[in-house]
mmCIF file of C-alpha atoms and ligand atoms in Angstrom:
data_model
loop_
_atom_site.group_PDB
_atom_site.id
_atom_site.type_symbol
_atom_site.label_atom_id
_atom_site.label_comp_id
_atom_site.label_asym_id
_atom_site.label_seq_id
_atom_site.Cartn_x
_atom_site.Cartn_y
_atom_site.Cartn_z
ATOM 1 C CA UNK A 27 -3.640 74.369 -48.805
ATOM 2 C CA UNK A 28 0.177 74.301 -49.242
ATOM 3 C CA UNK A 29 2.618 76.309 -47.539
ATOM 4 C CA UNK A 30 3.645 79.908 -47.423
ATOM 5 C CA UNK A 31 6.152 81.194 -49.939
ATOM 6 C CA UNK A 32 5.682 77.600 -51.954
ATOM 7 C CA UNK A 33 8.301 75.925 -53.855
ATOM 8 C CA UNK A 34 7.241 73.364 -56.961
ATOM 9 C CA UNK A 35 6.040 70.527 -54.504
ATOM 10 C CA UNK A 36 3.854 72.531 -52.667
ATOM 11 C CA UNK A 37 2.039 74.024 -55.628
ATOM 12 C CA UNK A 38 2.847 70.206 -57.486
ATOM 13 C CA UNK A 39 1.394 68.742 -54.406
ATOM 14 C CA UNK A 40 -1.776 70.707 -54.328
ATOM 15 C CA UNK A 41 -2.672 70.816 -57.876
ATOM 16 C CA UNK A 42 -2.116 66.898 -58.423
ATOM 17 C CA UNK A 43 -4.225 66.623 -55.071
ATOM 18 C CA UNK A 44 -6.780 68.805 -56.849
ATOM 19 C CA UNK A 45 -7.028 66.668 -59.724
ATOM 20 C CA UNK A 46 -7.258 63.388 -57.339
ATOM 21 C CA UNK A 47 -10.382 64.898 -55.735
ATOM 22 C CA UNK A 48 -11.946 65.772 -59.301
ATOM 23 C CA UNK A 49 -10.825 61.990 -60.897
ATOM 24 C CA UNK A 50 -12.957 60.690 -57.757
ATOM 25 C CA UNK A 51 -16.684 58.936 -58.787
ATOM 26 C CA UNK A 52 -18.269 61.243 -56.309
ATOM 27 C CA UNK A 53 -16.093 64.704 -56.233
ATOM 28 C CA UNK A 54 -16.128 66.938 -53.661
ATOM 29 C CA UNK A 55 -16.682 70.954 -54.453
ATOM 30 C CA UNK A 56 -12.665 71.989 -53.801
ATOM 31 C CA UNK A 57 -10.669 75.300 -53.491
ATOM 32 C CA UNK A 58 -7.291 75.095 -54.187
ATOM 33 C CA UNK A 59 -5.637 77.823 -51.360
ATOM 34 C CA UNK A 60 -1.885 78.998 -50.352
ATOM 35 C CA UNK A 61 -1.641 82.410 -48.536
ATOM 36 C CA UNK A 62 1.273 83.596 -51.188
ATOM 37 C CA UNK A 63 0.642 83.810 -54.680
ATOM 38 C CA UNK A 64 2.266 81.315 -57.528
ATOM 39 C CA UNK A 65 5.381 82.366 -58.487
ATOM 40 C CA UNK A 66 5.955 83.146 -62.025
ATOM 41 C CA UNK A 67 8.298 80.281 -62.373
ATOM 42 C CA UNK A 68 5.195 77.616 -61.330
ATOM 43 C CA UNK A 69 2.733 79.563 -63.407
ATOM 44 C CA UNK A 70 2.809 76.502 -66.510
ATOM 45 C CA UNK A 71 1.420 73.942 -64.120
ATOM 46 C CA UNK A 72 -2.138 73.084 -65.403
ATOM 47 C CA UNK A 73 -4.726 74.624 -62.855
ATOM 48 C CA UNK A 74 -2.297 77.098 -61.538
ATOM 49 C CA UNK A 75 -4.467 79.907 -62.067
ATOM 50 C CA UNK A 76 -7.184 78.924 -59.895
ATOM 51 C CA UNK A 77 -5.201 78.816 -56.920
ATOM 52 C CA UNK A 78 -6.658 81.259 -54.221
ATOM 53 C CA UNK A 79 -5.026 83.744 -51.899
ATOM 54 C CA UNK A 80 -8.401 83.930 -50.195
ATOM 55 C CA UNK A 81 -10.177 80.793 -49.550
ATOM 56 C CA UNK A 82 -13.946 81.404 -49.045
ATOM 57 C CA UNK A 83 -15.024 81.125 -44.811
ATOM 58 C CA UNK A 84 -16.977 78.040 -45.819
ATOM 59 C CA UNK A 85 -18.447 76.037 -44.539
ATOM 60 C CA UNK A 86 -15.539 73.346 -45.132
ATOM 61 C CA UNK A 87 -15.926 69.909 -43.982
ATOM 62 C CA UNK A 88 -11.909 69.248 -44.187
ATOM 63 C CA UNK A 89 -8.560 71.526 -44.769
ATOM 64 C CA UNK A 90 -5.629 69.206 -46.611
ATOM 65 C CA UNK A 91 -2.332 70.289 -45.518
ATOM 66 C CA UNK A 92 0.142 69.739 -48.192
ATOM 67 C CA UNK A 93 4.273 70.153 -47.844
ATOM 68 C CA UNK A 94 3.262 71.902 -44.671
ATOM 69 C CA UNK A 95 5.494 70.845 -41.597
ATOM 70 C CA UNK A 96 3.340 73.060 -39.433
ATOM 71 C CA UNK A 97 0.476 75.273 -39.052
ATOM 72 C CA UNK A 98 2.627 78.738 -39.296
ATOM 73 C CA UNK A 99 3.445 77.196 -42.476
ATOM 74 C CA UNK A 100 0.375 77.962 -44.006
ATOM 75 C CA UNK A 101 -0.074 81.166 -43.187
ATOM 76 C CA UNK A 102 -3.227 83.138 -41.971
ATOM 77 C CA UNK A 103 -5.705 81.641 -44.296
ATOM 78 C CA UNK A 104 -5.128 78.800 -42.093
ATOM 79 C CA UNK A 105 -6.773 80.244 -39.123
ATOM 80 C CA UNK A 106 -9.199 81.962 -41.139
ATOM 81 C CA UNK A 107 -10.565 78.731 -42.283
ATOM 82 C CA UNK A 108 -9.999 76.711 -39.129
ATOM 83 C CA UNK A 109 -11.985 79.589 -36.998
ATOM 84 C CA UNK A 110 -14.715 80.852 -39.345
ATOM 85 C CA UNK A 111 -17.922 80.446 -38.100
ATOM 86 C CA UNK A 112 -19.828 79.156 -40.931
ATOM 87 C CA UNK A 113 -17.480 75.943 -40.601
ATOM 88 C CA UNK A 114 -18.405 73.631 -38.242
ATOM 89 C CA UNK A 115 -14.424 72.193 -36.820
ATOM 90 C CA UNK A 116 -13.325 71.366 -40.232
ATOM 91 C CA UNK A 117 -11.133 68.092 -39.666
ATOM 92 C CA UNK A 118 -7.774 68.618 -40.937
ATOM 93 C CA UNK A 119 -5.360 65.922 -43.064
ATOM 94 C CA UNK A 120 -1.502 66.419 -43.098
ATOM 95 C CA UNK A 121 0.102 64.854 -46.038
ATOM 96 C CA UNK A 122 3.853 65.686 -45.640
ATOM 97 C CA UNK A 123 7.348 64.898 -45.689
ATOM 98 C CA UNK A 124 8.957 66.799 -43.137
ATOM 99 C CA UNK A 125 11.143 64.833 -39.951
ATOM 100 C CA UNK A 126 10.362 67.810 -37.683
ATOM 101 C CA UNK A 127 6.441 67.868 -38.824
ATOM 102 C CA UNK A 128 4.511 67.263 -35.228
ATOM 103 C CA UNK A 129 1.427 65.979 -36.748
ATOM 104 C CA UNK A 130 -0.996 68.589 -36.543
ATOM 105 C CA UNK A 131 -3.865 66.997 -38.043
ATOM 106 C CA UNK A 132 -6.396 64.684 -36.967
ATOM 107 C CA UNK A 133 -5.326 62.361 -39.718
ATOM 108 C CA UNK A 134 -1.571 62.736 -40.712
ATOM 109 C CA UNK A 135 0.205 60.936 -43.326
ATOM 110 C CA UNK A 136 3.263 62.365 -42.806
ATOM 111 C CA UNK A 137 6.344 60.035 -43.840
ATOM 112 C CA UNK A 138 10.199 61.570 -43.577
ATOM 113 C CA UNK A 139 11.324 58.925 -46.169
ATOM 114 C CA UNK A 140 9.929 60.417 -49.002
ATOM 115 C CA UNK A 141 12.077 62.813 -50.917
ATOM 116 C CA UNK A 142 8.651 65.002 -52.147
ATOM 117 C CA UNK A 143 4.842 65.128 -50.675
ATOM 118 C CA UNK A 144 4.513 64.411 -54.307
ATOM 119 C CA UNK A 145 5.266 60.740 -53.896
ATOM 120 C CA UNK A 146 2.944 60.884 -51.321
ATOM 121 C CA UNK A 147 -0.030 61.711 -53.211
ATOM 122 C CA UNK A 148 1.089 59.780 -56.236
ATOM 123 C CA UNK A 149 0.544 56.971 -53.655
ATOM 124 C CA UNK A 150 -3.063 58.211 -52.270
ATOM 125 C CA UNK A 151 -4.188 57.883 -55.701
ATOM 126 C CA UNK A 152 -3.090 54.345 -56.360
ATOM 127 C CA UNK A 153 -4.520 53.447 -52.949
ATOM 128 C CA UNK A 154 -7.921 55.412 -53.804
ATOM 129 C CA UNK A 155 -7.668 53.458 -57.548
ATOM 130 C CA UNK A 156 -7.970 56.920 -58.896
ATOM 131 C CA UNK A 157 -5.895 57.024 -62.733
ATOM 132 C CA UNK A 158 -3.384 59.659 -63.093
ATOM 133 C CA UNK A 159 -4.371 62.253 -65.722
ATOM 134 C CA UNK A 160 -1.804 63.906 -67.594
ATOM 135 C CA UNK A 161 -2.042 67.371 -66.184
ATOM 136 C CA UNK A 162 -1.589 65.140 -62.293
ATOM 137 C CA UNK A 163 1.311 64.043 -63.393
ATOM 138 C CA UNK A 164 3.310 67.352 -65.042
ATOM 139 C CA UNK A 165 2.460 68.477 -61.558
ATOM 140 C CA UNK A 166 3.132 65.315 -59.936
ATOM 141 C CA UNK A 167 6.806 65.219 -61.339
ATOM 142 C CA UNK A 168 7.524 69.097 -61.116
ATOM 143 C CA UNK A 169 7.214 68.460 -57.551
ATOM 144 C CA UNK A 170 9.766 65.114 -57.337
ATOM 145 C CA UNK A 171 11.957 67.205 -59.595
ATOM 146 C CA UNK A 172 12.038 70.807 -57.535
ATOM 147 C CA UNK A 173 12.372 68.630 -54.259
ATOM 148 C CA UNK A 174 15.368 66.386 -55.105
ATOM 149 C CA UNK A 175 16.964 69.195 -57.336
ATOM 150 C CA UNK A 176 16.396 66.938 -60.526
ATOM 151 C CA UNK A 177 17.388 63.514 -58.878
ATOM 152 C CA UNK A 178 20.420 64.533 -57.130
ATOM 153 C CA UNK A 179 19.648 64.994 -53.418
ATOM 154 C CA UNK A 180 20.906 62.133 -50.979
ATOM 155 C CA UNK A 181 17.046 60.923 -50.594
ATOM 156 C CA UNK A 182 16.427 59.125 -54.004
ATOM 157 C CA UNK A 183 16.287 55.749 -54.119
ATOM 158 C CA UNK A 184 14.079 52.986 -56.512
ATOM 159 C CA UNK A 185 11.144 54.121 -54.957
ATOM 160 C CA UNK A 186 11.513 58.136 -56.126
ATOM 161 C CA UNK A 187 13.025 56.529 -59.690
ATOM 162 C CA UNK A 188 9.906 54.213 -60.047
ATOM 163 C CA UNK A 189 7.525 57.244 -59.345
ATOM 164 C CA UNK A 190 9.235 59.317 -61.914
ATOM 165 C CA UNK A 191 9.240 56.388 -64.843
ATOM 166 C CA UNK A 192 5.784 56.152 -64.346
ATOM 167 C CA UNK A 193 4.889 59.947 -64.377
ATOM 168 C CA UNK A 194 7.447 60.110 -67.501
ATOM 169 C CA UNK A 195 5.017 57.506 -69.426
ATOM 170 C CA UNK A 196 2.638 60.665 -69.486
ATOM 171 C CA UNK A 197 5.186 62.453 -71.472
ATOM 172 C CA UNK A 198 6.382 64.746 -69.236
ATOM 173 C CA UNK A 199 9.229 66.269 -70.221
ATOM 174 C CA UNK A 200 11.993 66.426 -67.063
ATOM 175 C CA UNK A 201 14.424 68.785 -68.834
ATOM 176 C CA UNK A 202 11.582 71.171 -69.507
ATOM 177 C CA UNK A 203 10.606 71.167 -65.516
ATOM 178 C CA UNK A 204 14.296 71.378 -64.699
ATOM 179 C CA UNK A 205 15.471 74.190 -67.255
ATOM 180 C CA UNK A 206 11.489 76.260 -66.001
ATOM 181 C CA UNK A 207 11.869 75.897 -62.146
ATOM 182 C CA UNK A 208 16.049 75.076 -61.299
ATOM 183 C CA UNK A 209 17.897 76.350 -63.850
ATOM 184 C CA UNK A 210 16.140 79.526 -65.110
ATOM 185 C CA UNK A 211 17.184 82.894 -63.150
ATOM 186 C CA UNK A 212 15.882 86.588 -63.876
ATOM 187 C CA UNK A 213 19.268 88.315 -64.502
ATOM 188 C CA UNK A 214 18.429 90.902 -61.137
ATOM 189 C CA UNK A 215 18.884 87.645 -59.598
ATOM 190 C CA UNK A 216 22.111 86.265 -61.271
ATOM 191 C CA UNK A 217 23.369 90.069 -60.361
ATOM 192 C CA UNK A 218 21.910 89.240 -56.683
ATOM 193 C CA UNK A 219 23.987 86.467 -56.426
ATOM 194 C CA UNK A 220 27.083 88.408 -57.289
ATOM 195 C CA UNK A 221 26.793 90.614 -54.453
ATOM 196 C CA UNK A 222 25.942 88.029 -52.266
ATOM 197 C CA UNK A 223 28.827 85.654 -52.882
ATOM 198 C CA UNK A 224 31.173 88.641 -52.627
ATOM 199 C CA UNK A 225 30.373 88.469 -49.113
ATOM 200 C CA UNK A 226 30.677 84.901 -48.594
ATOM 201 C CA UNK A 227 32.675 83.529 -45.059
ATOM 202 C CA UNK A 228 34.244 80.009 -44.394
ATOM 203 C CA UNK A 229 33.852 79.503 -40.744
ATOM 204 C CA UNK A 230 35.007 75.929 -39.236
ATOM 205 C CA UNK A 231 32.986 73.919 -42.154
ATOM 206 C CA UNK A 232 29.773 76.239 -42.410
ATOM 207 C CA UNK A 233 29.384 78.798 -45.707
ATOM 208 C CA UNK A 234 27.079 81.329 -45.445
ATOM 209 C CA UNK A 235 26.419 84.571 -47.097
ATOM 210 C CA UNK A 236 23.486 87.232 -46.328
ATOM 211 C CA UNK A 237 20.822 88.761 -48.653
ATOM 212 C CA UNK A 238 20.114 92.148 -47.430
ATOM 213 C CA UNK A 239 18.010 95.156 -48.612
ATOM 214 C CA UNK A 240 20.432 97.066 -50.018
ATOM 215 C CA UNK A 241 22.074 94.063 -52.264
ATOM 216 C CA UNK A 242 18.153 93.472 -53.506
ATOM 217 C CA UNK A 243 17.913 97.481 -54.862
ATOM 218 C CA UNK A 244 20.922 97.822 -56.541
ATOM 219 C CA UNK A 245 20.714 94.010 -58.031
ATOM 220 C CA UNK A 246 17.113 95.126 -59.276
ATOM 221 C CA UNK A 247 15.464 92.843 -57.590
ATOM 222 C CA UNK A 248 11.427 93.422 -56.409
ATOM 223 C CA UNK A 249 10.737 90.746 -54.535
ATOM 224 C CA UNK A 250 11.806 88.800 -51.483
ATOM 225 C CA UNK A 251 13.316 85.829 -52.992
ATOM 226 C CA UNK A 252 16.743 84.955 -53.823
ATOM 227 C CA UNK A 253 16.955 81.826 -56.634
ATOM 228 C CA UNK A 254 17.861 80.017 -53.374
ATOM 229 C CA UNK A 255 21.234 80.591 -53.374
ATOM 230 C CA UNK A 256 21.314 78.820 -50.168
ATOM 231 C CA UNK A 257 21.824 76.130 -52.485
ATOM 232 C CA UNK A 258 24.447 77.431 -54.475
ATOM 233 C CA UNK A 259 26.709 78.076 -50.798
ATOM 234 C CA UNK A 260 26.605 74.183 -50.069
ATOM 235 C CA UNK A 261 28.442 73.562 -53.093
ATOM 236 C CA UNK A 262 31.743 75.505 -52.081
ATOM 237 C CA UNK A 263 33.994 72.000 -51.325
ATOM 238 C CA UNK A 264 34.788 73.590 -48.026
ATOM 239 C CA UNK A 265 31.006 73.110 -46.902
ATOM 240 C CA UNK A 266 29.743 70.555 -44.791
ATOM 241 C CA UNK A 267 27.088 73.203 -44.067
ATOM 242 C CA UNK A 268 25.515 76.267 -45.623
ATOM 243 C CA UNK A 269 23.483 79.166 -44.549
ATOM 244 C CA UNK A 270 21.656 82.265 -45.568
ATOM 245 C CA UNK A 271 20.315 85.013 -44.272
ATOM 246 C CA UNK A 272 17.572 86.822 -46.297
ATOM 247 C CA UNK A 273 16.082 89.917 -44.932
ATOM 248 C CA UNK A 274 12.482 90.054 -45.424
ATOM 249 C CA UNK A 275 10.342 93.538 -46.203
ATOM 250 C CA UNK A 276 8.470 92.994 -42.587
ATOM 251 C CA UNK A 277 11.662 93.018 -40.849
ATOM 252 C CA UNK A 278 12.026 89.322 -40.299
ATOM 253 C CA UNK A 279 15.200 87.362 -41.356
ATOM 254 C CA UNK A 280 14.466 84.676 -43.282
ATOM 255 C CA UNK A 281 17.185 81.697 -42.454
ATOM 256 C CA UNK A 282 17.751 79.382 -45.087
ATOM 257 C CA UNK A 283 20.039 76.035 -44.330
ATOM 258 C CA UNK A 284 21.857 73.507 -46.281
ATOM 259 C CA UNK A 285 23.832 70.149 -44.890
ATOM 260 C CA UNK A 286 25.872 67.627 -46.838
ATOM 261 C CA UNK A 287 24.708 63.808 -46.219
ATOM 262 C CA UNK A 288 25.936 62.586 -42.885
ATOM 263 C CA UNK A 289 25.129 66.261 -40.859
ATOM 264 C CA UNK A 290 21.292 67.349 -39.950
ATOM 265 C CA UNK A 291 20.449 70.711 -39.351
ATOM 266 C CA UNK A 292 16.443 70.391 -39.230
ATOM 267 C CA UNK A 293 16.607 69.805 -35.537
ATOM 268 C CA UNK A 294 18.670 73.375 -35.537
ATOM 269 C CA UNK A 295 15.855 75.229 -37.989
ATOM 270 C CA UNK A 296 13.163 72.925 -35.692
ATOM 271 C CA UNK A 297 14.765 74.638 -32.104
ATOM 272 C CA UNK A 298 14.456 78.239 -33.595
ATOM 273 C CA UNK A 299 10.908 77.554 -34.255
ATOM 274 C CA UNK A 300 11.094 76.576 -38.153
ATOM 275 C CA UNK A 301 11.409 73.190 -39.730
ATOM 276 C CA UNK A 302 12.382 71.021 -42.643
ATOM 277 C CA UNK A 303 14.647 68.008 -43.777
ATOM 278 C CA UNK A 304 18.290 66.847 -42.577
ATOM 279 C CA UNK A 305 19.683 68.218 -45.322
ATOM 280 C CA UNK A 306 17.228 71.209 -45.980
ATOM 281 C CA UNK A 307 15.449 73.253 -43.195
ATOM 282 C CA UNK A 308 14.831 77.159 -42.557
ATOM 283 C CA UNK A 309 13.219 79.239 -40.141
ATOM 284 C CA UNK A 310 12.061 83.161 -39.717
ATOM 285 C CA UNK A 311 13.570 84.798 -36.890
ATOM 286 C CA UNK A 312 12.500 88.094 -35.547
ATOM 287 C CA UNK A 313 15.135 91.037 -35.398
ATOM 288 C CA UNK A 314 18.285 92.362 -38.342
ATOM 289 C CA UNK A 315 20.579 89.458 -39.367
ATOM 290 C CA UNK A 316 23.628 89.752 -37.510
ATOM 291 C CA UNK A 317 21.467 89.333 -34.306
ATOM 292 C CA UNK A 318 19.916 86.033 -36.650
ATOM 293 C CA UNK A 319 23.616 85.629 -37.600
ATOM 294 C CA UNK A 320 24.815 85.700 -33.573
ATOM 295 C CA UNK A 321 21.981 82.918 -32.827
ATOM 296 C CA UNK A 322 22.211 80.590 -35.601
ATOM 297 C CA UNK A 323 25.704 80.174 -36.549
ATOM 298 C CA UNK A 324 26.726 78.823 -33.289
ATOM 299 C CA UNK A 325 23.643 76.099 -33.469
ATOM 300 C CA UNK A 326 25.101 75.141 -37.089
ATOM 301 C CA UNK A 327 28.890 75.058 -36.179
ATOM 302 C CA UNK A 328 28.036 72.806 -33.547
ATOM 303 C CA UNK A 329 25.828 70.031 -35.513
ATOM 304 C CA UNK A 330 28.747 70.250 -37.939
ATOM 305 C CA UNK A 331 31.189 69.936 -35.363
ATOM 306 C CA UNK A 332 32.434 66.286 -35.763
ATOM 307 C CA UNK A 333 33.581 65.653 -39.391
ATOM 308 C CA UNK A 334 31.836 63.013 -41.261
ATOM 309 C CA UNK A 335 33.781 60.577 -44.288
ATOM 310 C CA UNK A 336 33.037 62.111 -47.437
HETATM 311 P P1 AMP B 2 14.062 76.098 -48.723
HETATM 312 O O1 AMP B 2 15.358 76.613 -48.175
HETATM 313 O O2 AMP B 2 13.015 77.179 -48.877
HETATM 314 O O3 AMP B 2 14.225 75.257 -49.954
HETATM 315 O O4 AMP B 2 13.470 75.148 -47.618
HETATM 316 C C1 AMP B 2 14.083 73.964 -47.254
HETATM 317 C C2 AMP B 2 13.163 73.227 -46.328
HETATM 318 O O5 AMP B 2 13.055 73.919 -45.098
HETATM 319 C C3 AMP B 2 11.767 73.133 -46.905
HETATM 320 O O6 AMP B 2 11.370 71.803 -46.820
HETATM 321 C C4 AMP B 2 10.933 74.049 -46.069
HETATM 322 O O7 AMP B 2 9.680 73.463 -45.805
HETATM 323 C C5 AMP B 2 11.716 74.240 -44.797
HETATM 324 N N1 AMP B 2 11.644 75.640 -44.385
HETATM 325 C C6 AMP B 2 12.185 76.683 -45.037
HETATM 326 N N2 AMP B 2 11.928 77.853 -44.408
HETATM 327 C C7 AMP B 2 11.180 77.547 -43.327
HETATM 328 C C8 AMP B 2 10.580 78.312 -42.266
HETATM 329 N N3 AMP B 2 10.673 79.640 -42.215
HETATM 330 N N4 AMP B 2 9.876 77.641 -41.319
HETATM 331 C C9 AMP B 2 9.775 76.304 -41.386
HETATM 332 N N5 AMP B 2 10.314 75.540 -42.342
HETATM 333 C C10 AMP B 2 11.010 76.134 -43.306
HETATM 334 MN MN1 MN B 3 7.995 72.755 -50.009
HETATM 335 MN MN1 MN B 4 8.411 69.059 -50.120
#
């Protein structure tokens, strides 16, 4: 399983994990699950289309947790699974890359210094000896590429670089993952944007905007996302932090958060009951957004407070 409303690790993640289990001499029987569907954008990855919504009750010997930094993070199947009667306690493995991810599994390999929970399975399989197959590693890489927004987030280092050389000696094309899952926008959401950066505020070092219903109707947009333009926001040179506010069709407020190097706002997302990385976190708070707004942007100011060297 990977996490709820998955980005290109999470689906990366649990594909290449997929094709681990089936490379192994003895291969387990294996359902792919994550409680949201693929988006259309992560549809090319080889075995995308067996990914489940609905994960049969079992029985399961084991649940894999992949990109998850907790168990709200996978959604209901999650419980569904866990609880069913026709499995017998299924034990549960964490493989993950979250700083604020409590270890929720009996076995967790959970390690904050790696920039994707691709890298992490990447390193599974040279531990288990099993050979990357071509199809592993177009996942394998969309992952380390979605993650580090193409090599350009302050967590890559030789050891990210060395994982992408090898993945590239499959022939896996990087400016084909980056133009499919960065660069690429539906227009409604280009026209999103607009509306959204109309409204944009400078406050004492944070930028943040808000998504709200009304913007995503007369944009044209369906859906809940937004092309994470949370990411766009940290890029005003005024930022040393960004925020978002999406409202969500249930009602909830989806906050997402951005920090430049030197500031960490995943123990901020972490205390409103979300999670993530210093640099990237989020978190779903109950309520409209200017009551999200009234919480969060204190929290923020403050971890920004003290002005780091550029
Ligand atoms: P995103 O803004 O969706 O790219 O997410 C940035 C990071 O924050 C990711 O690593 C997510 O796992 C984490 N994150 C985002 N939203 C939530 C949430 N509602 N609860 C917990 N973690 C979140
Ligand atoms: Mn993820
Ligand atoms: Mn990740």
């Amino acid at each position: 399983m990977c996490h709820i409303h998955p980005d290109g690790d999470a689906i990366g993640s649990l594909l290449a994990f997929g094709w681990l289990l089936a490379a192994l001499p003895d291969p387990p029987t294996v359902v792919l699950a994550c409680a949201d569907s693929v988006p259309p954008a992560l549809q090319f990855l080889p075995g995308a289309d067996g990914i489940t919504a609905a994960p049969p009750a079992g029985p399961w010997d084991a649940i894999v947790a992949l990109d998850a930094s907790d168990p709200a993070r996978l959604g209901d199947i999650y419980r569904a699974v866990l609880d069913s009667p026709a499995s017998e306690q299924p034990d549960v493995l964490v493989i993950d890359h979250h700083i604020t991810n409590p270890g929720f599994g009996a076995l967790n390999y959970v390690d904050p210094a790696a920039a994707a929970t691709a890298q992490l399975v990447l390193r599974l399989a040279d531990a288990l000896a099993v050979p990357i197959r071509d199809e592993a590693a177009l996942c394998l890489m969309t992952g380390l590429v979605t993650d580090t927004l193409a090599f350009r987030t302050s967590n890559v280092d030789a050891a990210v670089l060395a994982a992408a050389s090898r993945l590239a000696d499959h022939g896996v094309s990087i400016a084909a993952i980056v133009q499919r899952t960065l660069s690429d926008q539906p227009a409604a959401i280009l026209r999103l944007w607009g509306l959204a950066l109309s409204e944009l505020r400078v406050e004492d070092g944070v930028v943040w905007s808000v998504v709200t219903r009304a913007m995503r109707a007369a944009a044209g947009v369906t859906g809940e996302e937004d092309g994470k333009l949370v990411s766009q926001l940290i890029n005003a040179a005024e930022a040393r932090a960004a925020v978002l506010f999406n409202e969500q069709a249930d009602g909830t407020v989806e906050v997402d958060l951005r920090a430049r190097p030197g500031y960490d706002i995943a123990q901020v997302a972490l205390s409103l009951g979300g999670g993530g990385h210093p640099q990237a976190a989020g978190c779903t708070l109950p309520g409209g957004w200017a009551e999200a707004r009234a919480r969060v942007l204190p929290l923020v100011r403050a971890a920004v407070e003290v002005a780091r060297p550029r």
